[in-house]
Amino acid sequence: MPEHEPEARIKQIAIVYAMEAEGTPLAERLTLNDAVELHQGLPARVRGGRVGETEVFLVFNGRDPVHGVDRIGLEHAAVTTWALLEKIKPQFLVNAGTCGGFLSRGASIGTTYLAGGDYLIHDHRIPLPGFDALGVSRIPAGRYPAIEERLGLSTGPVSSGSSLDATEGERRFFEKEGVVAKDMEAAAIARVADDLQIPLLTMKAVTDLVDHPEPAQDAFLRNLRSTTSQLTDHMERLVRWIGEGVTHADLSG
Ligand code: ADE
């Protein structure tokens, strides 16, 4: 049976995190192996292991050798995802991580969303015919009603960009599009997954509120650990369920 047929089992799942601090708690709970290089020359690292019937690969972009911090951002996410999908070709890909949320959409710190609507890019301004739309991207998110229901999570558009803070123009864009999660990776991962036809789910948990006066970086640093713990609870439930031997049809419900 072809890999992505509805009745095909999910034999391999890959999970992409930008930051080691976001993904390590899940790797530890699932007792995955120590990290190894994903691809020669890249700092990206992968931790693997088996959860029930499913092989799990948990991937980080890795630490930038010059700046000494995790390689967050769209360009690193795209490169890591490309290398991962070329090497492993999982039947299901998950982008998990943290995001900015919105009081106006009912979010609070720790609220966790699944991507629904479109993957957007909010700071990719190209005022040329056709290229303007390329800049915004607008890739329809794959929906998994059974996962949404099982985890009890809301969905909405996820918008990605290269900055932690937001300009006034970007805030207007978020309102117009009803964005629920502002991050720095999802749209890039969605582009590669869509090109290579790998089903993608995105799960993002709120560390800071875009429409709150506190600077995003202060809230992010204060809430990273507690929000990651909530994200990890949801991710662990998802991975253990997939490990029971579910099919694509089961995920869609
Ligand atoms: N990740 C966590 N908070 C974020 C924010 N405000 N913007 C982009 N990415 C984030």
GROMACS .gro file of C-alpha atoms and ligand atoms in nm:
model
  263
    1MET     CA    1   0.000   0.000   0.000
    2PRO     CA    2   0.143   0.348  -0.085
    3GLU     CA    3   0.285   0.527   0.220
    4HIS     CA    4   0.013   0.794   0.254
    5GLU     CA    5  -0.292   0.582   0.173
    6PRO     CA    6  -0.562   0.636   0.437
    7GLU     CA    7  -0.528   0.282   0.572
    8ALA     CA    8  -0.143   0.289   0.583
    9ARG     CA    9   0.003   0.280   0.934
   10ILE     CA   10   0.221   0.566   1.056
   11LYS     CA   11   0.546   0.371   1.086
   12GLN     CA   12   0.773   0.673   1.123
   13ILE     CA   13   0.697   1.014   1.267
   14ALA     CA   14   0.937   1.311   1.273
   15ILE     CA   15   0.900   1.608   1.505
   16VAL     CA   16   1.083   1.934   1.433
   17TYR     CA   17   1.157   2.180   1.713
   18ALA     CA   18   1.358   2.500   1.669
   19MET     CA   19   1.496   2.508   2.023
   20GLU     CA   20   1.653   2.233   2.225
   21ALA     CA   21   1.477   2.365   2.537
   22GLU     CA   22   1.139   2.313   2.367
   23GLY     CA   23   1.197   1.953   2.257
   24THR     CA   24   1.424   1.799   2.519
   25PRO     CA   25   1.145   1.734   2.773
   26LEU     CA   26   0.958   1.521   2.517
   27ALA     CA   27   1.277   1.338   2.413
   28GLU     CA   28   1.340   1.255   2.780
   29ARG     CA   29   0.983   1.141   2.848
   30LEU     CA   30   0.997   0.912   2.543
   31THR     CA   31   1.351   0.796   2.642
   32LEU     CA   32   1.486   0.870   2.296
   33ASN     CA   33   1.852   0.808   2.215
   34ASP     CA   34   2.122   1.072   2.250
   35ALA     CA   35   2.142   1.331   1.974
   36VAL     CA   36   2.338   1.259   1.655
   37GLU     CA   37   2.411   1.470   1.348
   38LEU     CA   38   2.122   1.493   1.101
   39HIS     CA   39   2.330   1.588   0.796
   40GLN     CA   40   2.699   1.646   0.744
   41GLY     CA   41   2.793   2.011   0.791
   42LEU     CA   42   2.467   2.119   0.958
   43PRO     CA   43   2.434   2.173   1.333
   44ALA     CA   44   2.089   2.005   1.320
   45ARG     CA   45   2.060   1.709   1.557
   46VAL     CA   46   1.821   1.415   1.574
   47ARG     CA   47   1.717   1.194   1.865
   48GLY     CA   48   1.548   0.869   1.772
   49GLY     CA   49   1.368   0.580   1.937
   50ARG     CA   50   1.063   0.361   1.928
   51VAL     CA   51   0.728   0.437   2.088
   52GLY     CA   52   0.507   0.131   2.057
   53GLU     CA   53   0.464   0.053   1.689
   54THR     CA   54   0.619   0.377   1.567
   55GLU     CA   55   0.973   0.497   1.510
   56VAL     CA   56   1.011   0.854   1.638
   57PHE     CA   57   1.269   1.108   1.516
   58LEU     CA   58   1.290   1.430   1.716
   59VAL     CA   59   1.492   1.698   1.538
   60PHE     CA   60   1.645   2.030   1.646
   61ASN     CA   61   1.794   2.294   1.417
   62GLY     CA   62   2.097   2.287   1.642
   63ARG     CA   63   2.328   2.550   1.784
   64ASP     CA   64   2.485   2.809   1.557
   65PRO     CA   65   2.862   2.759   1.582
   66VAL     CA   66   2.938   3.131   1.561
   67HIS     CA   67   2.666   3.276   1.784
   68GLY     CA   68   2.635   2.985   2.027
   69VAL     CA   69   2.253   2.985   2.033
   70ASP     CA   70   1.984   2.768   1.874
   71ARG     CA   71   1.923   2.841   1.508
   72ILE     CA   72   1.567   2.972   1.529
   73GLY     CA   73   1.408   3.123   1.219
   74LEU     CA   74   1.258   3.031   0.884
   75GLU     CA   75   1.577   2.972   0.687
   76HIS     CA   76   1.713   2.721   0.938
   77ALA     CA   77   1.374   2.551   0.966
   78ALA     CA   78   1.358   2.506   0.588
   79VAL     CA   79   1.709   2.363   0.565
   80THR     CA   80   1.655   2.124   0.857
   81THR     CA   81   1.321   2.007   0.719
   82TRP     CA   82   1.468   1.947   0.375
   83ALA     CA   83   1.758   1.744   0.517
   84LEU     CA   84   1.521   1.550   0.743
   85LEU     CA   85   1.270   1.463   0.472
   86GLU     CA   86   1.542   1.364   0.227
   87LYS     CA   87   1.695   1.132   0.484
   88ILE     CA   88   1.401   0.984   0.672
   89LYS     CA   89   1.079   1.033   0.469
   90PRO     CA   90   0.843   0.992   0.766
   91GLN     CA   91   0.475   0.927   0.704
   92PHE     CA   92   0.386   1.212   0.938
   93LEU     CA   93   0.570   1.533   1.028
   94VAL     CA   94   0.500   1.754   1.329
   95ASN     CA   95   0.632   2.103   1.392
   96ALA     CA   96   0.606   2.165   1.765
   97GLY     CA   97   0.718   2.472   1.956
   98THR     CA   98   0.624   2.797   2.121
   99CYS     CA   99   0.454   3.102   1.979
  100GLY     CA  100   0.318   3.445   2.048
  101GLY     CA  101  -0.059   3.434   2.113
  102PHE     CA  102  -0.338   3.689   2.117
  103LEU     CA  103  -0.555   3.806   2.408
  104SER     CA  104  -0.810   3.915   2.148
  105ARG     CA  105  -0.846   3.551   2.039
  106GLY     CA  106  -0.886   3.428   2.399
  107ALA     CA  107  -0.529   3.303   2.450
  108SER     CA  108  -0.339   3.300   2.777
  109ILE     CA  109   0.012   3.179   2.859
  110GLY     CA  110   0.028   2.805   2.785
  111THR     CA  111  -0.270   2.796   2.548
  112THR     CA  112  -0.182   2.545   2.280
  113TYR     CA  113  -0.303   2.554   1.920
  114LEU     CA  114  -0.299   2.331   1.617
  115ALA     CA  115  -0.258   2.494   1.277
  116GLY     CA  116  -0.582   2.539   1.087
  117GLY     CA  117  -0.664   2.785   0.811
  118ASP     CA  118  -0.348   2.894   0.632
  119TYR     CA  119   0.023   2.906   0.704
  120LEU     CA  120   0.120   3.270   0.645
  121ILE     CA  121   0.435   3.484   0.647
  122HIS     CA  122   0.379   3.831   0.796
  123ASP     CA  123   0.708   4.012   0.725
  124HIS     CA  124   0.784   3.905   0.369
  125ARG     CA  125   0.683   4.219   0.182
  126ILE     CA  126   0.735   4.211  -0.197
  127PRO     CA  127   0.516   4.476  -0.368
  128LEU     CA  128   0.548   4.328  -0.717
  129PRO     CA  129   0.264   4.161  -0.909
  130GLY     CA  130   0.246   3.794  -0.810
  131PHE     CA  131   0.544   3.814  -0.581
  132ASP     CA  132   0.335   3.990  -0.315
  133ALA     CA  133   0.129   3.669  -0.280
  134LEU     CA  134   0.442   3.453  -0.289
  135GLY     CA  135   0.569   3.658   0.005
  136VAL     CA  136   0.260   3.594   0.219
  137SER     CA  137   0.274   3.223   0.120
  138ARG     CA  138  -0.076   3.113   0.235
  139ILE     CA  139  -0.041   2.735   0.240
  140PRO     CA  140  -0.359   2.559   0.358
  141ALA     CA  141  -0.293   2.368   0.681
  142GLY     CA  142  -0.370   1.997   0.684
  143ARG     CA  143  -0.649   1.930   0.934
  144TYR     CA  144  -0.670   1.630   1.165
  145PRO     CA  145  -1.011   1.642   1.335
  146ALA     CA  146  -0.942   1.327   1.537
  147ILE     CA  147  -0.628   1.485   1.687
  148GLU     CA  148  -0.805   1.815   1.751
  149GLU     CA  149  -1.080   1.630   1.935
  150ARG     CA  150  -0.855   1.388   2.126
  151LEU     CA  151  -0.626   1.667   2.251
  152GLY     CA  152  -0.905   1.923   2.288
  153LEU     CA  153  -0.707   2.195   2.111
  154SER     CA  154  -0.831   2.493   1.909
  155THR     CA  155  -0.706   2.566   1.560
  156GLY     CA  156  -0.635   2.876   1.356
  157PRO     CA  157  -0.396   3.040   1.111
  158VAL     CA  158  -0.028   3.035   1.207
  159SER     CA  159   0.187   3.323   1.081
  160SER     CA  160   0.564   3.305   1.068
  161GLY     CA  161   0.831   3.573   1.046
  162SER     CA  162   1.189   3.648   1.132
  163SER     CA  163   1.133   3.862   1.442
  164LEU     CA  164   1.018   3.803   1.799
  165ASP     CA  165   0.853   4.144   1.823
  166ALA     CA  166   0.586   4.282   1.589
  167THR     CA  167   0.548   4.605   1.391
  168GLU     CA  168   0.218   4.798   1.374
  169GLY     CA  169   0.171   4.676   1.015
  170GLU     CA  170   0.220   4.315   1.124
  171ARG     CA  171  -0.034   4.361   1.404
  172ARG     CA  172  -0.290   4.480   1.147
  173PHE     CA  173  -0.208   4.174   0.935
  174PHE     CA  174  -0.267   3.941   1.234
  175GLU     CA  175  -0.607   4.101   1.299
  176LYS     CA  176  -0.712   4.086   0.934
  177GLU     CA  177  -0.614   3.720   0.905
  178GLY     CA  178  -0.738   3.608   1.249
  179VAL     CA  179  -0.394   3.466   1.330
  180VAL     CA  180  -0.384   3.263   1.654
  181ALA     CA  181  -0.013   3.180   1.665
  182LYS     CA  182   0.287   3.394   1.565
  183ASP     CA  183   0.605   3.191   1.530
  184MET     CA  184   0.935   3.180   1.343
  185GLU     CA  185   0.928   2.843   1.162
  186ALA     CA  186   0.592   2.691   1.068
  187ALA     CA  187   0.543   2.849   0.725
  188ALA     CA  188   0.892   2.743   0.613
  189ILE     CA  189   0.836   2.386   0.730
  190ALA     CA  190   0.494   2.383   0.563
  191ARG     CA  191   0.653   2.493   0.233
  192VAL     CA  192   0.899   2.203   0.230
  193ALA     CA  193   0.643   1.948   0.355
  194ASP     CA  194   0.393   2.061   0.092
  195ASP     CA  195   0.652   2.040  -0.189
  196LEU     CA  196   0.757   1.690  -0.080
  197GLN     CA  197   0.399   1.580  -0.004
  198ILE     CA  198   0.457   1.485   0.359
  199PRO     CA  199   0.151   1.533   0.586
  200LEU     CA  200   0.224   1.806   0.845
  201LEU     CA  201   0.067   1.894   1.179
  202THR     CA  202   0.177   2.207   1.365
  203MET     CA  203   0.135   2.246   1.742
  204LYS     CA  204   0.229   2.577   1.907
  205ALA     CA  205   0.200   2.681   2.272
  206VAL     CA  206   0.186   3.045   2.384
  207THR     CA  207   0.479   3.195   2.578
  208ASP     CA  208   0.387   3.561   2.524
  209LEU     CA  209   0.095   3.774   2.410
  210VAL     CA  210   0.141   3.985   2.099
  211ASP     CA  211  -0.141   4.226   2.194
  212HIS     CA  212  -0.013   4.282   2.550
  213PRO     CA  213   0.218   4.574   2.635
  214GLU     CA  214   0.489   4.357   2.794
  215PRO     CA  215   0.787   4.307   2.557
  216ALA     CA  216   0.769   3.960   2.397
  217GLN     CA  217   1.122   3.869   2.505
  218ASP     CA  218   1.047   3.927   2.877
  219ALA     CA  219   0.736   3.708   2.873
  220PHE     CA  220   0.906   3.448   2.653
  221LEU     CA  221   1.198   3.402   2.891
  222ARG     CA  222   0.976   3.393   3.199
  223ASN     CA  223   0.725   3.144   3.052
  224LEU     CA  224   0.939   2.919   2.832
  225ARG     CA  225   0.967   2.638   3.086
  226SER     CA  226   0.603   2.628   3.200
  227THR     CA  227   0.467   2.661   2.846
  228THR     CA  228   0.701   2.388   2.722
  229SER     CA  229   0.571   2.160   2.993
  230GLN     CA  230   0.214   2.207   2.866
  231LEU     CA  231   0.327   2.161   2.506
  232THR     CA  232   0.507   1.842   2.606
  233ASP     CA  233   0.194   1.699   2.772
  234HIS     CA  234   0.000   1.739   2.448
  235MET     CA  235   0.284   1.609   2.233
  236GLU     CA  236   0.336   1.305   2.454
  237ARG     CA  237  -0.033   1.215   2.427
  238LEU     CA  238  -0.016   1.251   2.050
  239VAL     CA  239   0.298   1.043   2.004
  240ARG     CA  240   0.183   0.765   2.239
  241TRP     CA  241  -0.147   0.746   2.053
  242ILE     CA  242   0.031   0.724   1.716
  243GLY     CA  243   0.250   0.454   1.873
  244GLU     CA  244  -0.061   0.241   1.926
  245GLY     CA  245  -0.046   0.180   1.549
  246VAL     CA  246  -0.283   0.436   1.402
  247THR     CA  247  -0.338   0.499   1.031
  248HIS     CA  248  -0.371   0.826   0.840
  249ALA     CA  249  -0.747   0.768   0.840
  250ASP     CA  250  -0.743   0.741   1.222
  251LEU     CA  251  -0.570   1.079   1.248
  252SER     CA  252  -0.825   1.242   1.025
  253GLY     CA  253  -1.116   1.088   1.215
  254ADE     N1  254   0.793   3.216   1.975
  254ADE     C1  255   0.748   3.241   2.098
  254ADE     N2  256   0.699   3.367   2.105
  254ADE     C2  257   0.711   3.422   1.982
  254ADE     C3  258   0.680   3.547   1.925
  254ADE     N3  259   0.624   3.645   1.997
  254ADE     N4  260   0.709   3.567   1.795
  254ADE     C4  261   0.764   3.471   1.722
  254ADE     N5  262   0.798   3.351   1.770
  254ADE     C5  263   0.770   3.325   1.899
   0.00000   0.00000   0.00000
